[in-house]
XYZ file of N, CA and C in Angstrom:
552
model
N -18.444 -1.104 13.749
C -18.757 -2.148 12.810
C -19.531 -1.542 11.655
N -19.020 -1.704 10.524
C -19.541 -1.147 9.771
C -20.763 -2.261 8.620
N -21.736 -0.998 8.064
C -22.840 -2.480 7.524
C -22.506 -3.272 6.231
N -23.110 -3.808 6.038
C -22.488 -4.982 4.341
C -22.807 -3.900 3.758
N -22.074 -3.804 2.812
C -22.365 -2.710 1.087
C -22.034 -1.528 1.482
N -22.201 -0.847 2.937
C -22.546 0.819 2.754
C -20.825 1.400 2.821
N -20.638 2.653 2.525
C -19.247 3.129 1.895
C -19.139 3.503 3.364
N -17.532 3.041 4.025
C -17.264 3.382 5.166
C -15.779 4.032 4.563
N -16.085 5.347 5.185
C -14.371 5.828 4.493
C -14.440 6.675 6.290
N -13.326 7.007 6.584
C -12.918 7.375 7.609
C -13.024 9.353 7.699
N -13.840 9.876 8.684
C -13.857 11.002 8.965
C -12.965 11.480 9.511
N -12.927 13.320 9.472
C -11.603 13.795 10.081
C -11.949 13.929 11.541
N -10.827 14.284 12.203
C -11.235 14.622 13.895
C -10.913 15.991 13.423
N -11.715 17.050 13.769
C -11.196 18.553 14.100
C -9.776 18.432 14.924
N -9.215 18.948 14.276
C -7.825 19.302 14.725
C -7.327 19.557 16.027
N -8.242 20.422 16.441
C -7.797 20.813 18.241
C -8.268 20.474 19.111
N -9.461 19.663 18.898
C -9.833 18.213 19.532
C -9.123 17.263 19.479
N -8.564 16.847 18.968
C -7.473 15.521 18.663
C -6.324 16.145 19.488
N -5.908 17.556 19.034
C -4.689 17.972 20.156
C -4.781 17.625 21.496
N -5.892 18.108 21.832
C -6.695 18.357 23.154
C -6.598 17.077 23.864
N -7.410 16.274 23.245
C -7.430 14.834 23.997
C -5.740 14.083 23.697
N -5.080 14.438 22.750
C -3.704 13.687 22.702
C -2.481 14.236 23.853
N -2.738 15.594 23.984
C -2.342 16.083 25.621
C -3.191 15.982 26.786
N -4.325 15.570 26.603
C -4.817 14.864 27.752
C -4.235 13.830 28.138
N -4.348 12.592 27.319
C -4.027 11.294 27.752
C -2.487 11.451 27.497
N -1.700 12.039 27.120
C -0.234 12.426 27.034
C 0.535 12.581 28.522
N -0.950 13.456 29.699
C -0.926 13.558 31.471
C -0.885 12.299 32.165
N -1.555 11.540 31.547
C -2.131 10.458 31.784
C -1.155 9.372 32.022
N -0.655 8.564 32.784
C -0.449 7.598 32.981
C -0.693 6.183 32.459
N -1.299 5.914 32.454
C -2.100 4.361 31.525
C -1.999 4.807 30.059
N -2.202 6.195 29.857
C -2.255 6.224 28.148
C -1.627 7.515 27.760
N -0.280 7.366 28.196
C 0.883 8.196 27.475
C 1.223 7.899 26.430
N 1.711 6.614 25.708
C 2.593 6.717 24.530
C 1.042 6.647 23.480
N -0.281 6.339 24.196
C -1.413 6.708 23.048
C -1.882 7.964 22.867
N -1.404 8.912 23.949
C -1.432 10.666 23.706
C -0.447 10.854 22.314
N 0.854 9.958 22.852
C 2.001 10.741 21.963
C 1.291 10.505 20.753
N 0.952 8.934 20.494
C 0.531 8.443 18.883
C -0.720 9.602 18.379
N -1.315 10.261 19.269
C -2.208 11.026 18.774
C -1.411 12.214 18.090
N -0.610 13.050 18.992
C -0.432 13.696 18.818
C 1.090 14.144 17.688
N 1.523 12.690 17.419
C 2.395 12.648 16.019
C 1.690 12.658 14.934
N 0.217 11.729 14.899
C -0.757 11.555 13.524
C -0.726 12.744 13.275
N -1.452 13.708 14.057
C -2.434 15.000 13.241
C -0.857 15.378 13.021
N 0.123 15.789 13.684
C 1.474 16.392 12.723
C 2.096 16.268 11.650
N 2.020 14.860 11.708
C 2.919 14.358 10.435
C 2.002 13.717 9.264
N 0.844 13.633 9.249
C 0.094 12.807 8.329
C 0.193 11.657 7.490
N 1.466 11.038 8.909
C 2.245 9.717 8.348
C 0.425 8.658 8.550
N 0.572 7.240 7.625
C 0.135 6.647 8.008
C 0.280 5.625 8.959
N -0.646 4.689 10.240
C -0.890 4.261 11.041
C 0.431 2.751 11.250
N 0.714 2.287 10.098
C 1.685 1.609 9.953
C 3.440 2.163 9.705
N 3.384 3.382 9.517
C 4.875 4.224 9.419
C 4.867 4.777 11.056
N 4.172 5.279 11.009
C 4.244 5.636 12.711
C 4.309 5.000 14.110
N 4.005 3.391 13.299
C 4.520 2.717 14.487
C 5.654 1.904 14.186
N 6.350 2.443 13.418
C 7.951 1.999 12.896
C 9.087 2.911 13.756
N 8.322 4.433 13.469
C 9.098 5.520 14.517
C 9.584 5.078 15.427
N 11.173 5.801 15.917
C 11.633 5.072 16.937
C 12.339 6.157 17.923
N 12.615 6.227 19.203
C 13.417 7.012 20.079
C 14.656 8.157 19.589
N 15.451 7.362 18.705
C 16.441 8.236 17.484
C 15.901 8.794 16.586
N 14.664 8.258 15.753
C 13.860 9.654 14.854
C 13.589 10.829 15.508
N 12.929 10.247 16.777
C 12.884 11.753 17.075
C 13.682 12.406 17.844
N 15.104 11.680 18.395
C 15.781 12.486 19.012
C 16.568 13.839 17.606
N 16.800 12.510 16.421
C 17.158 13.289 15.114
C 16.269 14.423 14.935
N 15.465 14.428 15.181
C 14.227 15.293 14.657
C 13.685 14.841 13.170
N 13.828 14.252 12.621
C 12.991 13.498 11.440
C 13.591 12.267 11.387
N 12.395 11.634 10.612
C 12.590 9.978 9.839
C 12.737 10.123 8.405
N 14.036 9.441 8.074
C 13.630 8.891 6.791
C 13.328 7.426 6.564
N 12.803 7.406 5.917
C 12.059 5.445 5.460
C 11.012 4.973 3.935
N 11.150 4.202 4.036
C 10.307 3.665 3.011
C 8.649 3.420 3.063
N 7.833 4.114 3.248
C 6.435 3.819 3.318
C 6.000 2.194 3.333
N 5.439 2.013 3.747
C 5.121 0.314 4.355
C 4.246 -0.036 3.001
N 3.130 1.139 2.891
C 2.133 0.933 1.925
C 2.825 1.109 0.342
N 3.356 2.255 -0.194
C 3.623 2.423 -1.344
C 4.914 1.756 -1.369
N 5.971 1.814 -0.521
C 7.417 1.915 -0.896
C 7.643 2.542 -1.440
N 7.337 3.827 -1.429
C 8.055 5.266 -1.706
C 9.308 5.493 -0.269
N 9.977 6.322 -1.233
C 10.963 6.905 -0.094
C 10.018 8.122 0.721
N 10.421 8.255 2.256
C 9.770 9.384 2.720
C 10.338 10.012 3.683
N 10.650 11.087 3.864
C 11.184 12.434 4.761
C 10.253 12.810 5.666
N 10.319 12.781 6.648
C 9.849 13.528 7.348
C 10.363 14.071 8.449
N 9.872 15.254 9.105
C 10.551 16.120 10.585
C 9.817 15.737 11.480
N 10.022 15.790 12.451
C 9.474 15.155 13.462
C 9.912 16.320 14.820
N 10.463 17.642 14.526
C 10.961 18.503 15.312
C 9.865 19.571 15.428
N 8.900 19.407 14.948
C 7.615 20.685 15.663
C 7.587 20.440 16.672
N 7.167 21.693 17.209
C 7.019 21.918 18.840
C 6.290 21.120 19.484
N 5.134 20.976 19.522
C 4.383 20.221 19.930
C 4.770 18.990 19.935
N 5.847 18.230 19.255
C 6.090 16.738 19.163
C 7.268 16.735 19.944
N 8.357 17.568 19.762
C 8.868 17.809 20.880
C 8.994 18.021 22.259
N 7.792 18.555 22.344
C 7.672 18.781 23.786
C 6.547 17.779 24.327
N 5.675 17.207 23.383
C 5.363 15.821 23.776
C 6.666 14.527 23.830
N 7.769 14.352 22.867
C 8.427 13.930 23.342
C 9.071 13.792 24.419
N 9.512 14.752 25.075
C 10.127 15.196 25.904
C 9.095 14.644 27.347
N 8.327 14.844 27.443
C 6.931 14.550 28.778
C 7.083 13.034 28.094
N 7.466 12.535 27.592
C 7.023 10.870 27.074
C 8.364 10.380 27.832
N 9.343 10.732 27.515
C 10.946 10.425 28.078
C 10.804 8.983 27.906
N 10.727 8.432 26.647
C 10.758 6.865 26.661
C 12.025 6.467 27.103
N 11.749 4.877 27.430
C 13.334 4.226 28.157
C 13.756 3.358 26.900
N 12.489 2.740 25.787
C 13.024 1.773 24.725
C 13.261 2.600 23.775
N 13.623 2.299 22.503
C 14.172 2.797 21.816
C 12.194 2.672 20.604
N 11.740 1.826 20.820
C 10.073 1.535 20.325
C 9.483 2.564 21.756
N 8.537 3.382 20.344
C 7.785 4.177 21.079
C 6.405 3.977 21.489
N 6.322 3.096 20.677
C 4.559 3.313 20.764
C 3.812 1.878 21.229
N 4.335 2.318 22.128
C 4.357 0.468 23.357
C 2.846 0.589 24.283
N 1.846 -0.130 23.867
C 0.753 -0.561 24.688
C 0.843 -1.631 26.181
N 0.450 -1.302 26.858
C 0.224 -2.073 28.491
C 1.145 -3.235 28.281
N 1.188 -4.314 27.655
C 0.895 -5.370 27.396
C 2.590 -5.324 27.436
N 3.236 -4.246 27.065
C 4.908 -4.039 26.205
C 4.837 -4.345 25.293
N 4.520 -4.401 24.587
C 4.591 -4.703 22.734
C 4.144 -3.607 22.162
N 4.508 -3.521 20.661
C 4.148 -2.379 19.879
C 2.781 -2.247 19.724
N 1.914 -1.218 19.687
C 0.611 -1.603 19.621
C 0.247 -1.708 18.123
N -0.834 -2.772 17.993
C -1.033 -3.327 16.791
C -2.538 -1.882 15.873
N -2.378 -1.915 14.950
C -3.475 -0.749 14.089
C -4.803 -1.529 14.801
N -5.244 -2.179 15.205
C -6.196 -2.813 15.652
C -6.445 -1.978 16.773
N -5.857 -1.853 17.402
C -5.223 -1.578 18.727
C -5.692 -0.539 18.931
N -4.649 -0.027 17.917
C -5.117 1.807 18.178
C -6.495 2.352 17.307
N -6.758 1.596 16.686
C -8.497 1.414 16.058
C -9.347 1.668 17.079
N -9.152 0.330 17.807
C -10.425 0.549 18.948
C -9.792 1.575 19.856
N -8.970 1.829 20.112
C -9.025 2.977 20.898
C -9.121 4.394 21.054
N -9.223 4.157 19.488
C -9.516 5.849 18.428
C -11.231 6.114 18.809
N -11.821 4.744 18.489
C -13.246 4.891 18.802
C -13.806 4.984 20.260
N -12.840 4.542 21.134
C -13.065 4.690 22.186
C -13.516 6.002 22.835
N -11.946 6.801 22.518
C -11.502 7.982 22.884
C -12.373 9.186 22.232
N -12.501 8.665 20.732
C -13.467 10.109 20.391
C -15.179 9.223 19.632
N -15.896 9.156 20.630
C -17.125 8.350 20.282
C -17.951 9.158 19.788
N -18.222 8.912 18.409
C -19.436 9.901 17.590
C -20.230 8.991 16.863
N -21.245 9.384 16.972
C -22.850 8.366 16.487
C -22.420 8.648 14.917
N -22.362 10.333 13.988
C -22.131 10.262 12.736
C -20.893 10.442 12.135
N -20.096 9.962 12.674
C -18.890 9.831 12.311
C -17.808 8.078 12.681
N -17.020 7.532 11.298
C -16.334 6.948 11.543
C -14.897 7.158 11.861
N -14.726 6.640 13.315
C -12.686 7.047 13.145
C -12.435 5.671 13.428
N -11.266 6.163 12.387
C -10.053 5.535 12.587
C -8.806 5.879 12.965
N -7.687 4.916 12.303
C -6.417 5.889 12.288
C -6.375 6.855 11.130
N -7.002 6.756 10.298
C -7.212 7.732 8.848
C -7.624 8.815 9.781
N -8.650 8.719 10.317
C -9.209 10.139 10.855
C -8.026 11.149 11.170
N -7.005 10.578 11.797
C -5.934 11.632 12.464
C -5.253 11.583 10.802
N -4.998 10.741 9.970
C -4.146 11.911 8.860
C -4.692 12.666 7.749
N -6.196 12.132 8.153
C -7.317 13.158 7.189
C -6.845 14.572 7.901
N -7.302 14.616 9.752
C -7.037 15.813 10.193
C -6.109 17.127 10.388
N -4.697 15.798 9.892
C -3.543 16.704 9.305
C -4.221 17.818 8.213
N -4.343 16.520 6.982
C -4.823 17.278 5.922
C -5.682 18.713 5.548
N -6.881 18.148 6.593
C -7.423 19.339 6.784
C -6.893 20.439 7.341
N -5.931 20.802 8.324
C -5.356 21.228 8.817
C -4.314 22.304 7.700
N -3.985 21.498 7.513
C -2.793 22.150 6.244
C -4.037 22.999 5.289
N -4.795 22.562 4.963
C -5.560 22.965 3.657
C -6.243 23.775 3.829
N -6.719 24.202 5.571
C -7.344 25.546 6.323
C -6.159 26.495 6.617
N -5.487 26.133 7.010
C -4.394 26.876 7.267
C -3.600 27.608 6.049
N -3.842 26.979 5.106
C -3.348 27.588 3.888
C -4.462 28.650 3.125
N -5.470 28.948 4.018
C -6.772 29.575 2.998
C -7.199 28.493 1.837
N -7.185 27.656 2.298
C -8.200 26.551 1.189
C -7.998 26.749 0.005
N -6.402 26.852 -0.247
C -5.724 26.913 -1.988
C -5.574 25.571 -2.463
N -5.463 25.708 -4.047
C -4.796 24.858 -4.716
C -3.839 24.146 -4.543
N -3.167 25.399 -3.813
C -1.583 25.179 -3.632
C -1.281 24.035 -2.601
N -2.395 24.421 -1.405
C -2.215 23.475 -0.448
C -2.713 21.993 -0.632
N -3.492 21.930 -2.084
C -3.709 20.895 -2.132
C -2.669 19.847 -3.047
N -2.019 20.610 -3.852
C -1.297 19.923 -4.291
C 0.008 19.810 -3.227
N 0.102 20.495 -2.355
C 1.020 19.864 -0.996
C 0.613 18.683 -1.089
N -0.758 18.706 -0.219
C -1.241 17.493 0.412
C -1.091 15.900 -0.474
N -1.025 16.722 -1.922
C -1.006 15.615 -2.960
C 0.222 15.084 -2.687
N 1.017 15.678 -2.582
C 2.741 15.506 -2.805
C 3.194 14.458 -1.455
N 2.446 14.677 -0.324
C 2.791 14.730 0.906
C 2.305 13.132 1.035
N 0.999 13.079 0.774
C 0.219 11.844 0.545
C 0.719 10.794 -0.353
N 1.345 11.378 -1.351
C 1.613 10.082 -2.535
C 0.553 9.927 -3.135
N -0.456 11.052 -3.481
C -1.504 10.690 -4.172
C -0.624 10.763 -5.424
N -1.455 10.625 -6.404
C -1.664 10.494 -7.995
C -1.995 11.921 -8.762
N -3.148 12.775 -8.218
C -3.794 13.743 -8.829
C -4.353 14.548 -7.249
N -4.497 15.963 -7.663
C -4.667 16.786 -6.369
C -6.592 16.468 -6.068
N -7.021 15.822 -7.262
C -8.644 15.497 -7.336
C -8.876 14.783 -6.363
N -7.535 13.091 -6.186
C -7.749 12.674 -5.280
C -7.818 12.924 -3.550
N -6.873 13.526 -3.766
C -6.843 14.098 -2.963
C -8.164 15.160 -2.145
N -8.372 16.042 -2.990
C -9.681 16.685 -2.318
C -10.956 15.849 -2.032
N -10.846 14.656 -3.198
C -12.012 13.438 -2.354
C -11.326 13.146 -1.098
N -10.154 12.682 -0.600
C -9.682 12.203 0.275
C -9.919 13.209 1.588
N -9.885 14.294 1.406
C -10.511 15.374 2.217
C -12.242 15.654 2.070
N -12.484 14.940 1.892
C -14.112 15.181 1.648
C -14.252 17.158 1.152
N -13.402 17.837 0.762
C -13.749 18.804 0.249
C -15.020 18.855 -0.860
N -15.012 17.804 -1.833
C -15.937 18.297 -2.593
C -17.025 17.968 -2.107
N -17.662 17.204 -1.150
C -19.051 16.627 -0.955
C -19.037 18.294 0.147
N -17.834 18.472 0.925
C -18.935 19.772 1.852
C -19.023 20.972 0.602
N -18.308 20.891 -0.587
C -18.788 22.378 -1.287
C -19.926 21.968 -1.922
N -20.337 20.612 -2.280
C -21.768 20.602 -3.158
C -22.726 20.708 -1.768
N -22.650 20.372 -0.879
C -23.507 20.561 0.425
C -23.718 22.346 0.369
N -22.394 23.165 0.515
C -22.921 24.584 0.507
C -23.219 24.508 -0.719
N -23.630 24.200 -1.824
C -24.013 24.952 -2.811
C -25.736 24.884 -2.593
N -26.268 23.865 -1.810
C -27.121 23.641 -1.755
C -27.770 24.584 -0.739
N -26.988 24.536 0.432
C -27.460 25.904 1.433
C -27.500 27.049 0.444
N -26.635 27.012 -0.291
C -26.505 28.448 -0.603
C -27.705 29.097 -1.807
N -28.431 28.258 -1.743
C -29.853 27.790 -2.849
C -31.072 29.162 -2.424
């Protein structure tokens, strides 16, 4: 719950923590298809409403194409990395809807809200479902040696506007004015 007025924007999960626990509960019984949903976010850096559109044939295809829920942009994506694959594969859904909560129904962003907070509980940090496509982001943007280049990926990838937004959207610039200050 967040307080009246104060800026709640969504933190990243470290990357191989989010893996970690999304092949945990992936073992798991009661919370398999919420391993898988973990472990498609940090891959694809789809948002929380495209990813629960995904269906049994995207990923047998190995990518989706579709229309973004939020922008209505057209969007591509693969869905054939290893890791999603071979979480697919341990998921062996029977419906053709993947991302089916207890109840059988699709699970609602609510849904997987509280169970984001559930699963990774931190006093200074907010998650959400943003958290897992911030953690893509970050991901890509470490992995690339923390270029330009990768940020204007991320721009491209995101549907941002400008790669500026983007690096706010990664909280990059608040941790480099933070080191500038260590670095005092």
């Amino acid at each position: 719950m967040s307080i009246k007025h104060s800026i709640t924007t969504a933190n990243h999960i470290e990357f191989y923590k989010a893996l970690s626990k999304g092949k945990e509960l992936l073992n798991s019984q009661k919370d398999r298809n919420f391993g898988f949903y973990i472990i498609v976010a940090i891959h694809t850096g789809l948002r929380i409403s495209d990813i629960l559109r995904l269906t049994k044939n995207d990923f047998i295809n190995g990518y989706a194409q579709f229309r973004e829920k939020k922008t209505n942009k057209p969007k591509k994506v693969r869905l054939d990395h290893k890791e999603i694959s071979n979480a697919f594969n341990k998921l062996n859904p029977t419906r053709n809807e993947i991302f089916i909560s207890q109840k059988g129904s699709v699970y609602s962003s609510q849904q997987i809200n509280r169970k984001l907070k559930q699963v990774f509980k931190s006093k200074d940090k907010n998650i959400s479902s943003h958290s897992l496509r911030k953690s893509f982001g970050r991901r890509v943007y470490e992995s690339q040696g923390e270029s330009e280049k990768a940020l204007i990926w991320l721009s491209e990838m995101y549907n941002h506007s400008s790669v500026g937004i983007t690096r706010r959207y990664l909280d990059i610039t608040q941790e480099e004015i933070e080191d500038i200050y260590l670095a005092i």
